[in-house]
mmCIF file of C-alpha atoms and ligand atoms in Angstrom:
data_model
loop_
_atom_site.group_PDB
_atom_site.id
_atom_site.type_symbol
_atom_site.label_atom_id
_atom_site.label_comp_id
_atom_site.label_asym_id
_atom_site.label_seq_id
_atom_site.Cartn_x
_atom_site.Cartn_y
_atom_site.Cartn_z
ATOM 1 C CA MET A 6 118.162 82.077 151.734
ATOM 2 C CA ILE A 7 121.690 80.774 152.303
ATOM 3 C CA PRO A 8 123.536 82.586 155.111
ATOM 4 C CA ILE A 9 127.130 83.712 154.558
ATOM 5 C CA THR A 10 129.883 83.793 157.171
ATOM 6 C CA LYS A 11 132.778 85.727 155.717
ATOM 7 C CA ILE A 12 136.432 84.977 156.270
ATOM 8 C CA GLN A 13 138.413 87.364 158.509
ATOM 9 C CA HIS A 14 141.404 87.755 156.218
ATOM 10 C CA SER A 15 141.201 86.846 152.544
ATOM 11 C CA LYS A 16 144.077 84.748 151.147
ATOM 12 C CA ILE A 17 143.739 86.315 147.705
ATOM 13 C CA SER A 18 146.850 88.526 147.995
ATOM 14 C CA SER A 19 148.994 85.347 148.122
ATOM 15 C CA LEU A 20 147.760 84.267 144.675
ATOM 16 C CA ASP A 21 149.928 84.954 141.603
ATOM 17 C CA PHE A 22 147.287 85.165 138.869
ATOM 18 C CA ASN A 23 149.932 84.588 136.184
ATOM 19 C CA ASN A 24 151.030 81.286 137.635
ATOM 20 C CA ILE A 25 148.199 79.279 139.154
ATOM 21 C CA PRO A 26 148.988 75.613 139.798
ATOM 22 C CA PHE A 27 145.940 73.549 138.723
ATOM 23 C CA GLY A 28 143.968 71.949 141.519
ATOM 24 C CA LYS A 29 145.979 73.291 144.436
ATOM 25 C CA VAL A 30 144.700 76.793 145.103
ATOM 26 C CA PHE A 31 141.321 77.264 146.763
ATOM 27 C CA SER A 32 139.283 80.414 147.237
ATOM 28 C CA ASP A 33 138.349 81.700 150.686
ATOM 29 C CA HIS A 34 134.882 80.178 151.075
ATOM 30 C CA MET A 35 132.883 77.021 150.473
ATOM 31 C CA PHE A 36 129.226 76.110 150.448
ATOM 32 C CA TYR A 37 128.416 73.457 153.040
ATOM 33 C CA ALA A 38 125.276 71.426 153.839
ATOM 34 C CA GLU A 39 124.404 68.297 155.817
ATOM 35 C CA TYR A 40 121.778 65.660 155.126
ATOM 36 C CA GLU A 41 120.121 63.901 158.037
ATOM 37 C CA ASN A 42 116.665 62.428 158.734
ATOM 38 C CA GLY A 43 115.688 62.753 155.095
ATOM 39 C CA ALA A 44 116.402 66.469 154.627
ATOM 40 C CA TRP A 45 119.219 68.943 153.992
ATOM 41 C CA HIS A 46 120.183 71.138 156.964
ATOM 42 C CA ASN A 47 122.754 73.702 158.095
ATOM 43 C CA MET A 48 123.196 75.126 154.625
ATOM 44 C CA GLU A 49 125.687 77.960 154.607
ATOM 45 C CA ILE A 50 128.598 79.609 152.857
ATOM 46 C CA ARG A 51 131.531 79.784 155.226
ATOM 47 C CA PRO A 52 135.338 79.925 155.253
ATOM 48 C CA LEU A 53 136.924 76.888 153.594
ATOM 49 C CA GLU A 54 138.539 74.760 156.266
ATOM 50 C CA ASN A 55 139.394 71.172 157.144
ATOM 51 C CA LEU A 56 136.571 68.844 158.094
ATOM 52 C CA SER A 57 136.626 66.530 161.061
ATOM 53 C CA VAL A 58 135.626 63.039 159.938
ATOM 54 C CA HIS A 59 135.435 59.799 161.936
ATOM 55 C CA PRO A 60 137.712 56.941 160.733
ATOM 56 C CA SER A 61 134.643 54.783 160.046
ATOM 57 C CA ASN A 62 133.199 57.334 157.612
ATOM 58 C CA LEU A 63 131.186 55.204 155.171
ATOM 59 C CA ALA A 64 132.363 57.063 152.074
ATOM 60 C CA TRP A 65 135.972 56.147 152.744
ATOM 61 C CA HIS A 66 135.201 52.436 153.099
ATOM 62 C CA TYR A 67 132.447 51.810 150.560
ATOM 63 C CA GLY A 68 132.768 54.678 148.126
ATOM 64 C CA GLN A 69 129.521 56.630 148.209
ATOM 65 C CA SER A 70 131.044 59.813 146.815
ATOM 66 C CA ILE A 71 130.055 61.860 143.764
ATOM 67 C CA PHE A 72 131.207 65.157 142.310
ATOM 68 C CA GLU A 73 130.786 67.675 139.516
ATOM 69 C CA GLY A 74 133.121 70.048 137.701
ATOM 70 C CA MET A 75 131.992 73.384 136.278
ATOM 71 C CA LYS A 76 133.415 76.819 135.578
ATOM 72 C CA ALA A 77 132.575 80.404 136.442
ATOM 73 C CA THR A 78 134.111 83.008 134.144
ATOM 74 C CA LYS A 79 133.923 86.762 133.599
ATOM 75 C CA HIS A 80 131.904 88.354 130.833
ATOM 76 C CA GLN A 81 133.829 91.025 128.964
ATOM 77 C CA ASP A 82 131.525 93.572 130.658
ATOM 78 C CA GLY A 83 132.935 92.425 134.025
ATOM 79 C CA SER A 84 129.998 90.412 135.377
ATOM 80 C CA PRO A 85 130.591 86.878 136.617
ATOM 81 C CA MET A 86 128.813 84.190 134.625
ATOM 82 C CA LEU A 87 128.077 80.480 134.468
ATOM 83 C CA MET A 88 127.385 78.241 131.494
ATOM 84 C CA ARG A 89 124.528 75.714 131.676
ATOM 85 C CA PRO A 90 124.696 75.396 135.491
ATOM 86 C CA GLU A 91 121.371 73.530 135.683
ATOM 87 C CA MET A 92 122.877 70.710 133.591
ATOM 88 C CA HIS A 93 125.418 70.075 136.341
ATOM 89 C CA ILE A 94 122.926 69.686 139.182
ATOM 90 C CA LYS A 95 120.705 67.485 137.015
ATOM 91 C CA ARG A 96 123.671 65.231 136.249
ATOM 92 C CA MET A 97 124.776 65.259 139.884
ATOM 93 C CA ASN A 98 121.312 64.121 140.938
ATOM 94 C CA ALA A 99 121.472 61.350 138.321
ATOM 95 C CA SER A 100 124.840 60.289 139.796
ATOM 96 C CA ALA A 101 123.273 60.440 143.280
ATOM 97 C CA ALA A 102 120.380 58.199 142.248
ATOM 98 C CA ARG A 103 122.770 55.568 140.845
ATOM 99 C CA MET A 104 124.906 55.618 143.991
ATOM 100 C CA CYS A 105 121.862 55.389 146.288
ATOM 101 C CA MET A 106 122.408 58.918 147.593
ATOM 102 C CA PRO A 107 119.829 61.682 148.133
ATOM 103 C CA ASP A 108 118.865 64.370 145.636
ATOM 104 C CA PHE A 109 120.161 67.864 146.195
ATOM 105 C CA PRO A 110 117.492 70.509 145.439
ATOM 106 C CA GLU A 111 118.186 72.222 142.101
ATOM 107 C CA ASP A 112 117.090 75.665 143.276
ATOM 108 C CA VAL A 113 119.336 75.542 146.361
ATOM 109 C CA PHE A 114 122.273 74.395 144.216
ATOM 110 C CA LEU A 115 121.801 77.314 141.816
ATOM 111 C CA GLU A 116 121.483 79.807 144.679
ATOM 112 C CA ALA A 117 124.577 78.335 146.372
ATOM 113 C CA VAL A 118 126.685 78.463 143.204
ATOM 114 C CA GLU A 119 125.568 81.982 142.315
ATOM 115 C CA LYS A 120 126.222 83.302 145.833
ATOM 116 C CA LEU A 121 129.582 81.585 146.120
ATOM 117 C CA VAL A 122 130.736 82.883 142.728
ATOM 118 C CA THR A 123 129.627 86.459 143.383
ATOM 119 C CA LEU A 124 131.254 86.348 146.821
ATOM 120 C CA GLU A 125 134.495 85.056 145.243
ATOM 121 C CA VAL A 126 134.291 87.233 142.132
ATOM 122 C CA ASP A 127 137.823 88.590 142.680
ATOM 123 C CA TRP A 128 139.122 85.005 142.498
ATOM 124 C CA ILE A 129 138.009 84.661 138.862
ATOM 125 C CA PRO A 130 141.295 85.099 136.973
ATOM 126 C CA PRO A 131 141.095 87.797 134.281
ATOM 127 C CA ALA A 132 143.124 86.086 131.509
ATOM 128 C CA LYS A 133 141.226 84.612 128.555
ATOM 129 C CA GLY A 134 140.653 80.885 128.945
ATOM 130 C CA SER A 135 141.041 80.961 132.732
ATOM 131 C CA ALA A 136 138.197 80.435 135.172
ATOM 132 C CA LEU A 137 137.044 79.813 138.702
ATOM 133 C CA TYR A 138 136.610 76.030 138.680
ATOM 134 C CA LEU A 139 133.745 74.870 140.900
ATOM 135 C CA ARG A 140 133.837 71.452 142.506
ATOM 136 C CA PRO A 141 130.529 70.286 144.016
ATOM 137 C CA LEU A 142 131.036 67.127 146.108
ATOM 138 C CA MET A 143 128.665 64.873 148.049
ATOM 139 C CA PHE A 144 129.784 62.006 150.259
ATOM 140 C CA ALA A 145 128.410 59.603 152.846
ATOM 141 C CA ALA A 146 128.913 60.717 156.434
ATOM 142 C CA ASP A 147 127.643 57.858 158.608
ATOM 143 C CA GLU A 148 130.040 56.511 161.221
ATOM 144 C CA PHE A 149 129.473 52.838 160.643
ATOM 145 C CA ILE A 150 131.307 49.722 159.469
ATOM 146 C CA GLY A 151 129.092 47.655 157.187
ATOM 147 C CA VAL A 152 127.832 47.853 153.625
ATOM 148 C CA ARG A 153 124.618 49.834 153.344
ATOM 149 C CA PRO A 154 123.587 53.258 152.069
ATOM 150 C CA SER A 155 124.492 56.039 154.469
ATOM 151 C CA ASP A 156 121.783 57.973 156.299
ATOM 152 C CA LYS A 157 123.897 61.116 156.565
ATOM 153 C CA TYR A 158 125.687 63.018 153.806
ATOM 154 C CA ILE A 159 127.803 66.120 153.456
ATOM 155 C CA TYR A 160 127.507 68.420 150.443
ATOM 156 C CA ILE A 161 130.230 70.904 149.597
ATOM 157 C CA ILE A 162 130.980 73.297 146.770
ATOM 158 C CA MET A 163 134.549 74.544 146.661
ATOM 159 C CA ALA A 164 136.097 76.977 144.199
ATOM 160 C CA LEU A 165 139.561 76.926 142.612
ATOM 161 C CA PRO A 166 141.023 79.609 140.333
ATOM 162 C CA VAL A 167 142.554 77.935 137.261
ATOM 163 C CA GLY A 168 144.670 79.397 134.472
ATOM 164 C CA PRO A 169 144.232 78.781 130.747
ATOM 165 C CA TYR A 170 144.628 75.102 129.913
ATOM 166 C CA TYR A 171 147.379 74.797 127.295
ATOM 167 C CA ALA A 172 147.185 71.098 126.582
ATOM 168 C CA LYS A 173 149.584 69.536 124.155
ATOM 169 C CA PRO A 174 148.055 67.001 121.751
ATOM 170 C CA LEU A 175 147.538 63.608 123.347
ATOM 171 C CA LYS A 176 148.953 60.198 122.539
ATOM 172 C CA LEU A 177 146.270 57.651 123.408
ATOM 173 C CA LYS A 178 146.552 53.945 124.087
ATOM 174 C CA ALA A 179 143.459 51.988 123.044
ATOM 175 C CA GLU A 180 143.172 49.782 126.126
ATOM 176 C CA ASP A 181 142.257 46.168 125.389
ATOM 177 C CA VAL A 182 142.900 44.603 128.805
ATOM 178 C CA TYR A 183 141.388 46.921 131.421
ATOM 179 C CA ILE A 184 138.002 48.647 131.201
ATOM 180 C CA ARG A 185 136.570 51.843 132.700
ATOM 181 C CA ALA A 186 132.921 50.883 132.750
ATOM 182 C CA ALA A 187 130.449 48.248 131.610
ATOM 183 C CA ASP A 188 126.746 48.323 130.772
ATOM 184 C CA GLY A 189 124.804 48.184 134.010
ATOM 185 C CA GLY A 190 127.764 49.523 135.983
ATOM 186 C CA THR A 191 128.490 53.010 137.281
ATOM 187 C CA GLY A 192 130.193 54.529 134.227
ATOM 188 C CA GLU A 193 127.482 57.142 133.758
ATOM 189 C CA ALA A 194 127.924 58.466 137.293
ATOM 190 C CA LYS A 195 130.613 60.967 138.269
ATOM 191 C CA THR A 196 131.537 58.793 141.228
ATOM 192 C CA ALA A 197 134.913 58.437 142.946
ATOM 193 C CA GLY A 198 135.483 54.720 142.304
ATOM 194 C CA ASN A 199 135.392 55.102 138.514
ATOM 195 C CA TYR A 200 138.507 57.260 138.711
ATOM 196 C CA ALA A 201 140.244 55.035 141.269
ATOM 197 C CA GLY A 202 139.786 52.050 138.943
ATOM 198 C CA SER A 203 141.299 53.913 136.004
ATOM 199 C CA LEU A 204 144.539 54.875 137.752
ATOM 200 C CA PHE A 205 146.449 51.594 137.397
ATOM 201 C CA PRO A 206 145.839 51.104 133.643
ATOM 202 C CA TRP A 207 146.595 54.823 133.157
ATOM 203 C CA LYS A 208 149.881 54.428 135.036
ATOM 204 C CA LEU A 209 150.825 51.451 132.839
ATOM 205 C CA ALA A 210 149.949 53.457 129.719
ATOM 206 C CA GLN A 211 152.105 56.352 130.901
ATOM 207 C CA GLU A 212 155.020 54.014 131.519
ATOM 208 C CA GLN A 213 154.610 52.891 127.898
ATOM 209 C CA GLY A 214 154.843 56.502 126.693
ATOM 210 C CA PHE A 215 151.163 57.386 126.301
ATOM 211 C CA ASP A 216 149.367 60.361 127.850
ATOM 212 C CA GLN A 217 145.923 58.884 128.292
ATOM 213 C CA ILE A 218 143.796 55.849 127.597
ATOM 214 C CA MET A 219 141.264 55.402 124.817
ATOM 215 C CA TRP A 220 138.681 53.306 126.657
ATOM 216 C CA LEU A 221 136.933 50.496 124.815
ATOM 217 C CA ASP A 222 133.617 48.908 125.774
ATOM 218 C CA GLY A 223 133.570 46.546 128.732
ATOM 219 C CA LYS A 224 132.118 43.547 126.914
ATOM 220 C CA ASN A 225 134.007 43.032 123.667
ATOM 221 C CA LYS A 226 136.674 45.741 124.012
ATOM 222 C CA LYS A 227 135.799 46.905 120.502
ATOM 223 C CA ASN A 228 133.654 50.040 120.645
ATOM 224 C CA VAL A 229 135.404 53.255 121.619
ATOM 225 C CA GLN A 230 133.971 54.935 124.714
ATOM 226 C CA GLU A 231 136.037 57.828 126.104
ATOM 227 C CA ALA A 232 139.500 59.394 126.151
ATOM 228 C CA GLY A 233 140.851 59.479 129.711
ATOM 229 C CA THR A 234 138.238 61.499 131.609
ATOM 230 C CA MET A 235 136.931 63.184 128.472
ATOM 231 C CA ASN A 236 134.350 62.300 125.853
ATOM 232 C CA ILE A 237 135.808 61.421 122.470
ATOM 233 C CA PHE A 238 135.023 62.646 118.950
ATOM 234 C CA PHE A 239 136.193 61.500 115.520
ATOM 235 C CA VAL A 240 136.028 63.312 112.198
ATOM 236 C CA ILE A 241 135.823 60.767 109.371
ATOM 237 C CA ASP A 242 135.062 61.772 105.784
ATOM 238 C CA GLY A 243 133.884 65.196 106.961
ATOM 239 C CA LYS A 244 131.341 63.706 109.378
ATOM 240 C CA VAL A 245 131.661 64.119 113.134
ATOM 241 C CA ILE A 246 131.129 60.903 115.096
ATOM 242 C CA THR A 247 130.936 60.450 118.854
ATOM 243 C CA PRO A 248 129.955 57.326 120.790
ATOM 244 C CA ALA A 249 126.282 57.273 121.824
ATOM 245 C CA THR A 250 125.807 57.538 125.602
ATOM 246 C CA THR A 251 123.947 54.311 126.181
ATOM 247 C CA GLY A 252 124.886 53.487 129.767
ATOM 248 C CA SER A 253 128.620 53.251 130.341
ATOM 249 C CA ILE A 254 129.772 56.627 129.006
ATOM 250 C CA LEU A 255 129.726 59.804 131.059
ATOM 251 C CA LYS A 256 127.193 62.225 129.587
ATOM 252 C CA GLY A 257 129.523 65.175 129.144
ATOM 253 C CA ILE A 258 127.998 68.634 129.055
ATOM 254 C CA THR A 259 130.823 69.868 126.816
ATOM 255 C CA ARG A 260 130.023 66.902 124.550
ATOM 256 C CA ASP A 261 126.399 68.018 124.362
ATOM 257 C CA SER A 262 127.347 71.666 123.747
ATOM 258 C CA ALA A 263 129.798 70.619 121.027
ATOM 259 C CA ILE A 264 127.157 68.521 119.241
ATOM 260 C CA GLN A 265 124.663 71.398 119.267
ATOM 261 C CA LEU A 266 127.243 73.983 118.143
ATOM 262 C CA LEU A 267 128.455 71.732 115.317
ATOM 263 C CA ARG A 268 124.945 70.929 114.066
ATOM 264 C CA LYS A 269 124.066 74.626 114.051
ATOM 265 C CA GLU A 270 127.196 75.257 111.986
ATOM 266 C CA GLY A 271 125.986 72.685 109.453
ATOM 267 C CA TYR A 272 128.110 69.688 110.420
ATOM 268 C CA THR A 273 126.657 66.193 110.332
ATOM 269 C CA VAL A 274 127.099 64.734 113.822
ATOM 270 C CA GLU A 275 126.444 61.050 114.395
ATOM 271 C CA GLU A 276 125.964 59.642 117.896
ATOM 272 C CA ARG A 277 126.462 55.922 117.464
ATOM 273 C CA GLU A 278 128.692 52.954 118.166
ATOM 274 C CA ILE A 279 132.137 53.389 116.640
ATOM 275 C CA SER A 280 134.536 50.456 116.776
ATOM 276 C CA ILE A 281 138.299 50.682 117.038
ATOM 277 C CA ASP A 282 138.415 48.683 113.776
ATOM 278 C CA GLU A 283 136.436 51.411 111.999
ATOM 279 C CA VAL A 284 138.879 54.001 113.354
ATOM 280 C CA THR A 285 142.019 52.089 112.333
ATOM 281 C CA ALA A 286 140.515 51.383 108.885
ATOM 282 C CA ALA A 287 139.709 55.094 108.449
ATOM 283 C CA SER A 288 143.253 55.949 109.496
ATOM 284 C CA LYS A 289 144.653 53.518 106.917
ATOM 285 C CA ASP A 290 142.485 54.762 104.028
ATOM 286 C CA GLY A 291 143.089 58.419 104.851
ATOM 287 C CA SER A 292 139.511 59.345 105.770
ATOM 288 C CA LEU A 293 140.270 59.885 109.478
ATOM 289 C CA HIS A 294 140.873 63.617 109.864
ATOM 290 C CA GLU A 295 140.580 64.359 113.587
ATOM 291 C CA ILE A 296 140.309 62.777 117.005
ATOM 292 C CA PHE A 297 139.764 64.965 120.053
ATOM 293 C CA GLY A 298 138.435 64.846 123.596
ATOM 294 C CA THR A 299 135.975 67.221 125.273
ATOM 295 C CA GLY A 300 135.485 68.154 128.927
ATOM 296 C CA THR A 301 134.899 71.156 131.174
ATOM 297 C CA ALA A 302 138.527 71.527 132.302
ATOM 298 C CA ALA A 303 140.208 71.773 128.890
ATOM 299 C CA VAL A 304 137.141 72.254 126.619
ATOM 300 C CA VAL A 305 138.903 70.379 123.789
ATOM 301 C CA ILE A 306 142.205 68.489 123.509
ATOM 302 C CA SER A 307 143.409 67.186 120.153
ATOM 303 C CA VAL A 308 144.755 63.662 119.755
ATOM 304 C CA SER A 309 147.938 63.358 117.687
ATOM 305 C CA ASP A 310 148.462 59.582 117.967
ATOM 306 C CA PHE A 311 146.734 56.458 119.096
ATOM 307 C CA ASN A 312 147.992 52.949 119.503
ATOM 308 C CA TYR A 313 145.997 49.736 119.209
ATOM 309 C CA LYS A 314 147.536 46.312 119.798
ATOM 310 C CA GLY A 315 151.047 47.713 119.462
ATOM 311 C CA GLN A 316 150.457 49.526 116.198
ATOM 312 C CA ASN A 317 150.714 53.314 116.116
ATOM 313 C CA TYR A 318 148.401 55.581 114.114
ATOM 314 C CA SER A 319 149.251 59.275 113.691
ATOM 315 C CA LEU A 320 147.157 62.314 112.863
ATOM 316 C CA ASP A 321 148.173 65.768 111.689
ATOM 317 C CA VAL A 322 146.765 68.070 114.364
ATOM 318 C CA ASP A 323 147.827 71.156 112.376
ATOM 319 C CA THR A 324 145.052 70.429 109.874
ATOM 320 C CA TYR A 325 142.308 70.130 112.532
ATOM 321 C CA LYS A 326 139.258 72.347 111.949
ATOM 322 C CA VAL A 327 136.449 70.901 114.072
ATOM 323 C CA ALA A 328 138.335 70.776 117.391
ATOM 324 C CA PRO A 329 139.527 74.434 117.236
ATOM 325 C CA PHE A 330 136.045 75.520 116.119
ATOM 326 C CA ILE A 331 134.502 74.049 119.288
ATOM 327 C CA LYS A 332 137.199 75.551 121.494
ATOM 328 C CA GLU A 333 136.671 78.995 119.955
ATOM 329 C CA CYS A 334 132.889 78.778 120.355
ATOM 330 C CA VAL A 335 133.014 77.697 124.000
ATOM 331 C CA ASP A 336 135.767 80.151 125.002
ATOM 332 C CA GLY A 337 133.832 82.906 123.203
ATOM 333 C CA LEU A 338 130.641 82.037 125.075
ATOM 334 C CA ARG A 339 132.550 81.969 128.351
ATOM 335 C CA ASP A 340 133.801 85.545 128.015
ATOM 336 C CA GLY A 341 130.692 86.911 126.351
ATOM 337 C CA SER A 342 132.475 87.696 123.075
ATOM 338 C CA LYS A 343 130.303 85.279 121.047
ATOM 339 C CA PRO A 344 126.506 85.589 120.774
ATOM 340 C CA ASP A 345 124.708 83.201 123.116
ATOM 341 C CA SER A 346 122.240 81.780 120.618
ATOM 342 C CA PHE A 347 121.360 78.754 122.757
ATOM 343 C CA ASN A 348 120.724 80.775 125.893
ATOM 344 C CA TRP A 349 123.387 78.860 127.857
ATOM 345 C CA ILE A 350 124.960 81.807 129.626
ATOM 346 C CA LYS A 351 123.788 82.890 133.033
ATOM 347 C CA LYS A 352 125.177 86.291 133.984
ATOM 348 C CA LEU A 353 125.193 86.865 137.746
ATOM 349 C CA ASP A 354 124.233 89.921 139.699
ATOM 350 C CA ALA A 355 127.436 90.910 141.505
ATOM 351 C CA THR A 356 125.476 92.308 144.460
ATOM 352 C CA LEU A 357 123.961 88.901 145.241
ATOM 353 C CA ALA A 358 126.523 87.992 147.891
ATOM 354 C CA THR A 359 125.980 91.212 149.818
ATOM 355 C CA ILE A 360 122.268 90.542 150.361
HETATM 356 C C1 LIG B 419 133.377 64.876 133.702
HETATM 357 C C2 LIG B 419 133.688 63.825 132.697
HETATM 358 C C3 LIG B 419 133.572 64.039 131.312
HETATM 359 C C4 LIG B 419 133.294 65.388 130.705
HETATM 360 O O1 LIG B 419 132.106 65.963 131.115
HETATM 361 P P1 LIG B 419 131.903 67.539 131.012
HETATM 362 O O2 LIG B 419 130.532 67.748 131.519
HETATM 363 O O3 LIG B 419 132.051 67.906 129.596
HETATM 364 O O4 LIG B 419 132.958 68.165 131.864
HETATM 365 C C5 LIG B 419 133.787 62.965 130.462
HETATM 366 N N1 LIG B 419 134.127 61.749 130.927
HETATM 367 C C6 LIG B 419 134.270 61.516 132.245
HETATM 368 C C7 LIG B 419 134.637 60.148 132.690
HETATM 369 C C8 LIG B 419 134.067 62.541 133.167
HETATM 370 O O5 LIG B 419 134.228 62.315 134.472
#
């Protein structure tokens, strides 16, 4: 049982629910736990506050840091709910294993998330498409200079109200100099360094007028991998194609949900290698109908243009059918307005946090 220490004065009255800046507003509480001597201790939900960390903190120097991103929403009947929460702790533990960090117990994670969300239920924005974004984070906490796995870790779950994500269609640059990940590397882990390494090529792409990068494989820079920090899908000749997750692609949960929803709807979905040459050829012969990215934050973002080796290829996002279908399905599951035929929705008992 996770103890709760409640904040004295909630900050919620300072929040304008119609104008929530993404990533900057935090709810009142966080879940906190410490790992030492091979076990997790001091697990609690307590007021969100600054941490005191020694300058030699191993995570800062050598990068043992992993995270997750998930959403709590409100069912139309008013109860808070989560979608596929167990997938997030399973993936976090896979990230932990790759980064030589300890497992976090699945049952404690689920209890922590459910208690935190029910405690912060008033922070879930009411507007359709908005959510309470949950950010689980684990990082090394040893005070030590030298490369080795940490003995101590800190585990946190924080919560941020976020408004609906109105993303304009993206212009992607197929990146043929820099890479995000390579086979055998850390691309499958949601670990801090992957994002740090992507910032410079992203900045260059932005200076050239693009929104995001279309990542190509680390060996031959031929096979498409991801779009920015989203998984990528193509619709060619009526078939939906997404790169197979064979080691250097993040195994997106939205990607998995999209594949299952599309197959149930009767679409052919292929998980396989797809080269940038296949995509440019399909664009030239008119069989390329859609490109879009998937991820928890936005669900789906359409791609209107991509550029490879200086040549631009455009798509007509107004004719997209597959991308809006996925968005509608996921948004409908997240507010309980669509039937939950895969049993992905976990409605929470709002009294949980008072026990
Ligand atoms: C988190 C993430 C995704 C999307 O995963 P979801 O589970 O759908 O949110 C895709 N690519 C990268 C690199 C990511 O970090």
